[in-house]
Tab-separated table of C-alpha atoms and ligand atoms in Angstrom:
chain	number	residue	atom	x	y	z
A	1	MET	CA	81.814	111.343	74.010
A	2	THR	CA	80.496	107.655	74.697
A	3	LYS	CA	78.143	106.694	76.757
A	4	ALA	CA	78.309	105.903	80.660
A	5	GLN	CA	78.002	102.000	81.127
A	6	PRO	CA	74.887	100.874	82.975
A	7	PRO	CA	76.257	98.719	85.724
A	8	ARG	CA	75.806	95.230	85.711
A	9	PHE	CA	75.289	94.543	89.727
A	10	SER	CA	73.458	95.959	92.301
A	11	GLY	CA	74.723	95.260	95.394
A	12	PRO	CA	78.200	96.622	96.367
A	13	ILE	CA	81.329	95.748	93.706
A	14	LEU	CA	83.425	95.613	96.166
A	15	THR	CA	82.987	94.839	100.280
A	16	VAL	CA	85.611	94.689	102.443
A	17	ARG	CA	85.058	93.434	106.081
A	18	ASP	CA	87.490	94.078	108.764
A	19	LEU	CA	90.365	93.914	107.275
A	20	ARG	CA	93.700	93.996	108.837
A	21	VAL	CA	97.207	93.944	107.122
A	22	SER	CA	99.499	92.682	109.507
A	23	ALA	CA	103.937	92.331	109.395
A	24	GLY	CA	105.601	89.426	111.495
A	25	GLY	CA	103.619	90.079	115.102
A	26	SER	CA	102.608	93.971	114.156
A	27	GLU	CA	99.400	95.075	112.588
A	28	LEU	CA	99.351	98.264	110.587
A	29	VAL	CA	96.028	98.455	108.931
A	30	HIS	CA	93.567	97.569	111.991
A	31	GLY	CA	89.740	96.435	110.684
A	32	VAL	CA	89.179	98.645	107.537
A	33	ASN	CA	85.382	98.742	106.053
A	34	LEU	CA	84.391	99.075	102.746
A	35	GLU	CA	81.952	99.405	100.245
A	36	VAL	CA	82.196	99.703	97.118
A	37	TRP	CA	79.253	101.225	94.641
A	38	PRO	CA	78.431	100.130	90.757
A	39	GLY	CA	80.267	103.723	89.160
A	40	GLU	CA	81.019	105.191	92.851
A	41	ARG	CA	84.711	107.329	93.153
A	42	VAL	CA	85.842	106.691	96.920
A	43	GLY	CA	88.801	108.660	97.884
A	44	ILE	CA	91.206	107.129	100.213
A	45	ILE	CA	93.157	110.460	102.013
A	46	GLY	CA	95.572	110.813	105.111
A	47	ALA	CA	99.334	111.276	105.647
A	48	SER	CA	102.427	108.842	105.010
A	49	GLY	CA	102.514	105.668	106.568
A	50	SER	CA	98.633	105.607	107.904
A	51	GLY	CA	97.188	102.760	105.922
A	52	LYS	CA	96.320	104.152	102.512
A	53	THR	CA	98.063	101.593	100.201
A	54	LEU	CA	98.432	98.337	102.302
A	55	THR	CA	94.640	98.696	102.248
A	56	CYS	CA	94.703	98.896	98.733
A	57	MET	CA	97.567	96.169	97.642
A	58	ALA	CA	95.193	93.962	99.861
A	59	ILE	CA	92.883	94.729	98.286
A	60	ALA	CA	94.429	94.008	94.891
A	61	GLY	CA	95.940	91.127	95.970
A	62	LEU	CA	98.864	92.155	96.228
A	63	LEU	CA	100.541	92.806	99.072
A	64	SER	CA	104.683	91.526	98.976
A	65	ASP	CA	106.102	88.605	100.624
A	66	GLY	CA	105.568	89.404	105.310
A	67	LEU	CA	102.769	90.735	104.683
A	68	ARG	CA	99.672	88.780	105.978
A	69	ALA	CA	95.366	90.058	105.429
A	70	THR	CA	93.113	88.551	107.708
A	71	GLY	CA	89.416	89.900	107.596
A	72	SER	CA	86.854	89.399	104.595
A	73	ILE	CA	87.532	90.863	101.313
A	74	ARG	CA	84.739	90.346	98.425
A	75	LEU	CA	84.123	91.500	95.130
A	76	ALA	CA	80.691	91.166	92.896
A	77	GLY	CA	80.034	88.545	91.295
A	78	ILE	CA	82.624	85.959	92.746
A	79	ASP	CA	81.720	83.918	95.066
A	80	LYS	CA	85.039	83.579	97.314
A	81	ASP	CA	86.292	85.249	99.583
A	82	LEU	CA	90.175	87.008	97.682
A	83	ILE	CA	91.890	86.378	101.124
A	84	GLY	CA	92.987	83.029	101.534
A	85	ALA	CA	92.263	82.399	97.577
A	86	LYS	CA	95.333	81.194	95.489
A	87	GLU	CA	97.933	83.124	93.873
A	88	SER	CA	96.019	82.144	90.476
A	89	ALA	CA	92.542	83.112	90.982
A	90	LEU	CA	94.072	86.501	92.124
A	91	ALA	CA	95.022	87.010	88.666
A	92	ARG	CA	93.058	85.980	86.727
A	93	ILE	CA	90.510	88.868	88.259
A	94	ARG	CA	93.328	91.503	88.433
A	95	GLY	CA	93.268	93.356	84.783
A	96	LEU	CA	89.558	92.074	84.161
A	97	ARG	CA	87.371	92.735	87.000
A	98	THR	CA	89.577	95.121	88.334
A	99	GLY	CA	91.977	97.556	87.076
A	100	MET	CA	94.819	98.573	88.846
A	101	VAL	CA	97.098	102.377	88.077
A	102	PHE	CA	100.054	102.876	90.943
A	103	GLN	CA	102.201	106.045	91.496
A	104	GLU	CA	104.858	105.439	89.252
A	105	PRO	CA	104.303	103.542	86.519
A	106	MET	CA	107.618	102.416	84.908
A	107	THR	CA	106.774	99.636	87.875
A	108	ALA	CA	103.957	98.624	85.990
A	109	LEU	CA	104.993	98.563	82.959
A	110	ASN	CA	107.404	95.862	81.454
A	111	PRO	CA	110.944	97.669	79.844
A	112	THR	CA	111.699	94.693	77.118
A	113	MET	CA	108.067	94.718	75.907
A	114	LYS	CA	106.902	97.189	73.022
A	115	ILE	CA	103.808	99.248	74.790
A	116	VAL	CA	101.411	97.081	71.935
A	117	SER	CA	102.395	94.392	73.617
A	118	GLN	CA	101.917	95.155	77.400
A	119	VAL	CA	98.474	96.875	76.049
A	120	ALA	CA	97.564	93.101	74.067
A	121	GLU	CA	98.547	91.193	76.162
A	122	VAL	CA	96.242	92.072	79.289
A	123	MET	CA	93.413	91.061	76.073
A	124	TRP	CA	94.492	87.692	75.280
A	125	GLN	CA	95.090	86.632	78.514
A	126	HIS	CA	92.291	87.342	79.665
A	127	ALA	CA	90.776	85.692	76.012
A	128	ARG	CA	88.952	88.938	75.690
A	129	HIS	CA	89.687	88.791	71.560
A	130	SER	CA	92.615	87.239	69.706
A	131	LYS	CA	96.020	87.655	70.172
A	132	ARG	CA	95.285	89.635	66.430
A	133	ASP	CA	92.653	91.515	67.814
A	134	ALA	CA	94.106	93.060	71.468
A	135	LYS	CA	96.525	94.380	68.587
A	136	ARG	CA	94.262	96.200	66.471
A	137	ILE	CA	92.433	96.913	69.835
A	138	ALA	CA	95.314	98.224	71.782
A	139	VAL	CA	96.141	100.978	69.564
A	140	GLU	CA	92.650	101.657	69.152
A	141	LEU	CA	92.526	102.461	73.079
A	142	LEU	CA	96.339	103.881	73.071
A	143	ALA	CA	94.548	106.697	71.040
A	144	ALA	CA	91.680	106.921	73.265
A	145	THR	CA	93.486	107.979	76.193
A	146	GLY	CA	94.772	110.947	74.158
A	147	LEU	CA	98.544	110.110	73.215
A	148	PRO	CA	99.467	111.568	70.525
A	149	ASP	CA	100.758	109.651	66.988
A	150	PRO	CA	99.318	105.976	68.611
A	151	GLU	CA	101.034	104.555	66.665
A	152	ARG	CA	103.639	104.789	66.958
A	153	VAL	CA	103.303	105.024	70.627
A	154	ALA	CA	102.465	101.333	70.045
A	155	LYS	CA	106.080	100.521	68.604
A	156	SER	CA	107.929	101.993	71.269
A	157	TYR	CA	109.305	100.714	75.000
A	158	PRO	CA	108.034	102.527	78.504
A	159	HIS	CA	111.871	104.483	78.304
A	160	GLN	CA	111.521	106.309	75.109
A	161	LEU	CA	108.427	107.692	76.648
A	162	SER	CA	107.077	110.296	79.267
A	163	GLY	CA	105.677	110.372	82.424
A	164	GLY	CA	102.740	111.109	81.753
A	165	GLN	CA	102.775	109.345	78.586
A	166	ARG	CA	103.870	105.850	80.068
A	167	GLN	CA	100.897	106.732	82.509
A	168	ARG	CA	98.365	107.200	80.350
A	169	VAL	CA	99.396	103.402	79.178
A	170	VAL	CA	98.503	101.924	82.547
A	171	LEU	CA	95.008	103.422	82.048
A	172	ALA	CA	94.459	101.934	78.809
A	173	ILE	CA	96.099	99.222	80.035
A	174	ALA	CA	93.771	98.579	83.460
A	175	LEU	CA	90.927	100.119	81.529
A	176	ALA	CA	91.799	97.633	78.771
A	177	ASN	CA	88.752	94.863	79.896
A	178	SER	CA	86.256	97.001	80.692
A	179	PRO	CA	87.145	96.932	85.085
A	180	ASP	CA	83.956	96.671	87.422
A	181	LEU	CA	86.696	98.533	89.296
A	182	LEU	CA	89.929	100.676	89.389
A	183	ILE	CA	92.455	101.845	91.089
A	184	CYS	CA	94.301	103.896	91.668
A	185	ASP	CA	97.117	104.338	94.408
A	186	GLU	CA	98.558	108.389	93.706
A	187	PRO	CA	98.453	108.213	90.265
A	188	THR	CA	99.235	111.446	89.520
A	189	THR	CA	101.833	112.155	92.326
A	190	ALA	CA	105.446	111.536	90.411
A	191	LEU	CA	104.145	113.669	86.956
A	192	ASP	CA	104.842	116.528	86.671
A	193	VAL	CA	102.542	119.468	87.793
A	194	THR	CA	101.465	120.406	84.435
A	195	VAL	CA	100.504	117.068	83.727
A	196	GLN	CA	98.708	115.776	86.364
A	197	ALA	CA	95.361	117.805	85.876
A	198	LYS	CA	95.665	115.904	82.439
A	199	VAL	CA	95.871	112.488	83.266
A	200	LEU	CA	93.673	113.614	86.457
A	201	GLY	CA	90.784	114.550	83.532
A	202	LEU	CA	91.871	110.837	81.907
A	203	ILE	CA	90.736	108.660	84.834
A	204	ASP	CA	87.720	110.504	85.874
A	205	GLU	CA	86.285	111.006	81.497
A	206	LYS	CA	87.885	106.755	81.520
A	207	VAL	CA	86.250	105.892	84.537
A	208	ALA	CA	82.640	107.281	83.753
A	209	GLN	CA	82.653	105.516	79.987
A	210	VAL	CA	83.504	101.795	81.413
A	211	GLY	CA	81.371	102.451	84.127
A	212	ALA	CA	83.849	101.310	86.310
A	213	ALA	CA	83.874	102.682	90.117
A	214	LEU	CA	87.162	104.473	91.133
A	215	LEU	CA	89.289	103.459	94.729
A	216	PHE	CA	91.251	106.286	94.810
A	217	ILE	CA	94.015	106.543	96.847
A	218	SER	CA	95.562	110.496	97.807
A	219	HIS	CA	97.499	112.947	99.954
A	220	ASP	CA	96.157	115.872	98.143
A	221	LEU	CA	93.392	116.329	99.205
A	222	ALA	CA	91.902	118.555	96.027
A	223	VAL	CA	93.216	116.925	93.707
A	224	LEU	CA	90.272	113.948	95.912
A	225	ALA	CA	87.403	115.906	96.143
A	226	GLN	CA	88.158	116.938	92.032
A	227	VAL	CA	87.227	113.062	91.638
A	228	CYS	CA	86.081	111.341	94.041
A	229	ASP	CA	82.106	111.619	96.023
A	230	ARG	CA	82.675	109.659	99.477
A	231	VAL	CA	85.877	108.853	101.232
A	232	LEU	CA	87.523	107.722	103.741
A	233	VAL	CA	90.071	109.304	105.940
A	234	MET	CA	92.779	107.062	107.243
A	235	PHE	CA	94.647	107.978	110.537
A	236	ASP	CA	97.886	105.103	112.381
A	237	GLY	CA	95.806	101.736	110.552
A	238	SER	CA	92.337	102.985	111.050
A	239	VAL	CA	89.483	105.229	109.646
A	240	VAL	CA	88.881	107.824	111.864
A	241	GLU	CA	86.187	109.822	109.571
A	242	GLU	CA	84.505	108.889	106.169
A	243	GLY	CA	81.236	110.063	104.777
A	244	ASP	CA	80.565	112.549	101.091
A	245	VAL	CA	83.269	114.127	100.225
A	246	ALA	CA	82.330	117.990	100.090
A	247	THR	CA	80.664	117.069	104.216
A	248	VAL	CA	83.737	115.780	104.973
A	249	LEU	CA	85.606	118.657	103.434
A	250	THR	CA	83.755	122.015	104.841
A	251	LYS	CA	82.610	119.956	107.896
A	252	PRO	CA	85.317	117.776	109.333
A	253	VAL	CA	84.758	115.675	112.919
A	254	HIS	CA	88.358	113.509	113.566
A	255	GLU	CA	91.281	115.853	114.571
A	256	HIS	CA	93.082	114.518	112.369
A	257	THR	CA	90.636	115.055	109.101
A	258	ILE	CA	91.297	118.998	110.646
A	259	SER	CA	94.424	118.814	110.349
A	260	LEU	CA	94.791	117.354	107.066
A	261	LEU	CA	93.169	120.366	104.959
A	262	ARG	CA	94.120	122.758	107.585
A	263	ASP	CA	97.225	121.592	105.836
A	264	ALA	CA	96.380	121.998	102.774
A	265	GLU	CA	93.842	126.023	103.884
A	266	LEU	CA	91.499	123.665	101.859
A	267	THR	CA	88.764	124.346	104.508
A	268	GLY	CA	87.455	127.440	106.722
A	269	ALA	CA	87.519	125.251	110.212
A	270	PRO	CA	88.130	126.237	113.544
B	1	ATP	N1	106.352	95.294	103.668
B	1	ATP	C1	106.458	96.009	105.046
B	1	ATP	N2	106.459	95.124	106.102
B	1	ATP	C2	106.545	96.229	107.370
B	1	ATP	N3	105.746	97.276	107.431
B	1	ATP	C3	105.112	97.841	106.557
B	1	ATP	C4	105.145	97.653	104.700
B	1	ATP	N4	104.702	98.074	104.010
B	1	ATP	C5	104.903	99.034	104.629
B	1	ATP	N5	105.027	99.514	106.384
B	1	ATP	C6	104.367	99.662	107.325
B	1	ATP	O1	103.346	100.047	106.724
B	1	ATP	C7	102.373	101.319	107.574
B	1	ATP	C8	101.456	102.071	106.372
B	1	ATP	O2	102.018	102.027	105.127
B	1	ATP	P1	101.300	102.517	103.812
B	1	ATP	O3	102.213	101.829	102.876
B	1	ATP	O4	100.152	102.117	103.125
B	1	ATP	O5	100.605	103.144	104.176
B	1	ATP	P2	100.159	105.241	103.112
B	1	ATP	O6	99.424	105.780	104.221
B	1	ATP	O7	100.363	104.762	102.172
B	1	ATP	O8	101.704	106.197	103.057
B	1	ATP	P3	101.810	107.323	101.572
B	1	ATP	O9	101.703	107.734	102.035
B	1	ATP	O10	103.095	107.173	102.274
B	1	ATP	O11	102.483	105.626	100.822
B	1	ATP	C9	103.339	101.834	107.471
B	1	ATP	O12	104.604	102.700	109.433
B	1	ATP	C10	104.562	101.169	107.028
B	1	ATP	O13	105.914	102.032	107.596
C-alpha cells in the first residue's frame, strides 16, 4: 500500500466564513462557517433541502446561474477569495487543488469521450503531464481504483460501464492531480447497495493515499460515521450543530440532530 503523503500546509486547507447563498431575493444558506484542515475528514449531514449541496457547490465554485454566494471561501496557498473570483481562476483550481465526486457519475463524465482521455485530460489540462504520459498514467490510475481489466475500461465510453465502475472512474479523475481537498456529495447514493461499500472503502483509502482532506455530504449517518472525523449538521440552511463524529452521534444536542439519529436508529438519546 502506498504511504500517506505528509500535508503541504500547516493551517486550514479550506476556510469558509459567513457563506450565504441566495436565489433572487431569498436566502437559502444562512452564514455557514467551516474550516477543514489538511487530511481532515469533515461530513455534512442534514435532511433533504437543508443546504448541504448548495454549500458544497459554492465551495467548488459551481453554483448554477441564478444563485449568488456572499461571504468568504479561501483555499490555502491561494491569495484570492474564491467568492467573486473569475470562472477562469476557479477552473484552474478545480481538478488541481480540489477534486469532486457527485451523486450521479454520468453527469461528471463526457458521454462522447473515451474514459482514458477523460482521466488524462485533467492531468494535461493542468500541465501536470504531457498528453502521452497522461494517457499512460490514466490507465495506472484506473487500475488503482480496482477496476477489473483497466485497459479495456480505458478504451470504453461511459455508457459501457456500470454505475459503480463509472464512480470509480470519477474518483480517478478527481484524485488524478493529488488535490488538497476532495468534495463528495452523496457519492454512493445512486449505487447498488453491494457496490456502495466498495466505493466508500475506495474513497477512504485513496483520500489517505494522496493526503487529501475530505468534505463529505451524506444524508446517511452510518456512511458518514464510517469516513468522517468531524461532522456539521445542517437544518434549514444553517449549521445547527458540529463536533467530532463520535460525540455528535452519541450525544446529540440539537433537536434536529436527535431526530436525524432517531430516524437512522443510531442513538440511544431520548
Ligand atoms: N437553483 C436553485 N434555485 C432556487 N432554489 C434552490 C436552487 N437550488 C437549491 N435550491 C433550494 O435550496 C435549498 C437547499 O438545497 P440543497 O440542494 O443545498 O439541499 P440539500 O441539503 O443538498 O438536499 P438533498 O439532500 O435533497 O440533496 C432547498 O430548499 C432547495 O429547494
